[in-house]
Amino acid sequence: MKRYTCGRPRQYHHKDPIFGLDLYRKTVATKAKGDYRNTLQGFFHRYGKTFETHVFGQTVIYTSDVENIQAINTTEFENFGVEGIRKQANASWIGEGVFVSDGEIWKHARKIVMPIFARKQIADLKRFGEHLERMMELVPGNGETVDLRPLLRRLFLDTSTDFLFAESADTLLPHSSKLDAEKFLASFDRAMLGVDRRMSLRGLSFLWGRVTRDREWKEACAETHAVVDRYIERALSKKCDSEATSSPQQSYDTAHADSTIPADQKQPVSFLHELVKETNDRQFIRDQIISLFFPARDANAIAISDLFFQLARNPRVWAKLRVEVLSHDEPITFESLKSMKYLQAVLNESKQSTQVKHQSTIL
């Protein structure tokens, strides 16, 4: 704090200043009711943009201050860690995932993962457009009120599985059997709930598995592992077959990148394909796949449904936004989206109005 001339954050008024059981109970109760975000907003309204709490022997700082968040995620990123709280809570599920690790493990995972997002194929909106058209077919055209969140959830599940595995769950199509999406999502939700319970215990998270057998969580982890492992084995098998017929890397890449192959015959680029090119470590690949599914799981669907919720209540903004978007006759690209200044302003305003907090456990 002295180094950066920072003051100490305001202190949360604990009824139990030793273990913080009052805050723990309140957190668990509001999460169970689905009211946790409103509770956090209340805390920020009372204590300001940054405040400090103490739970089970750990000091936890909550902040919604933009400059703090930028420092944590960019300029001072290496001075903040996540492993202290996330690693132990996620050990049986995504032990070495890029979002739960620090130090050399994090650097190794990031070295492999980050270049994948720089590939130009990732910015190709054609595949996203195909899924979007399917969703639009399910939206009533007679002007009746429709709940977009379930449809958006299916849209981003299809696009995220398409990106991760080059094989979409196709939940927007009738009678799709590629992936039992509902069963997988239910297992994923149960696994996340188990992680959340452990993380709520902070430094005592190891006690959860000892006090309770938590068989349901272990089964959920195993079920999600089994689904992802099937995709991994399939990808590794293709790689092995390719290496047996020609040079190790060339053959496996050809179907994805060869410019002589017509675009409609190329295999779509996927996160799994890129990982398999770099390593054969099955557990490492699985940890990264599940880690990337975390933000893909609901974040985009929630953000876009919140945006439409606000647009539906602001017809003037909606009308102006339509004018800007429809004025672009060429196919939509990431570049053209970035050039739409009013669209970017609307997205930023929506994000600011729903963004609640950033939390750090490293001081």
mmCIF file of C-alpha atoms in Angstrom, residues 20 49 137 170 201 270 329 353:
data_model
loop_
_atom_site.group_PDB
_atom_site.id
_atom_site.type_symbol
_atom_site.label_atom_id
_atom_site.label_comp_id
_atom_site.label_asym_id
_atom_site.label_seq_id
_atom_site.Cartn_x
_atom_site.Cartn_y
_atom_site.Cartn_z
ATOM 1 C CA GLY A 20 -16.600 -13.888 9.286
ATOM 2 C CA LYS A 49 -16.176 1.041 -4.688
ATOM 3 C CA GLU A 137 -36.136 -18.996 -36.727
ATOM 4 C CA ASP A 170 -26.868 -28.052 -31.990
ATOM 5 C CA LEU A 201 -14.902 -21.552 2.721
ATOM 6 C CA SER A 270 -11.360 -25.555 -32.969
ATOM 7 C CA ASP A 329 -24.487 -3.161 -46.369
ATOM 8 C CA SER A 353 -24.797 -0.975 -15.576
#
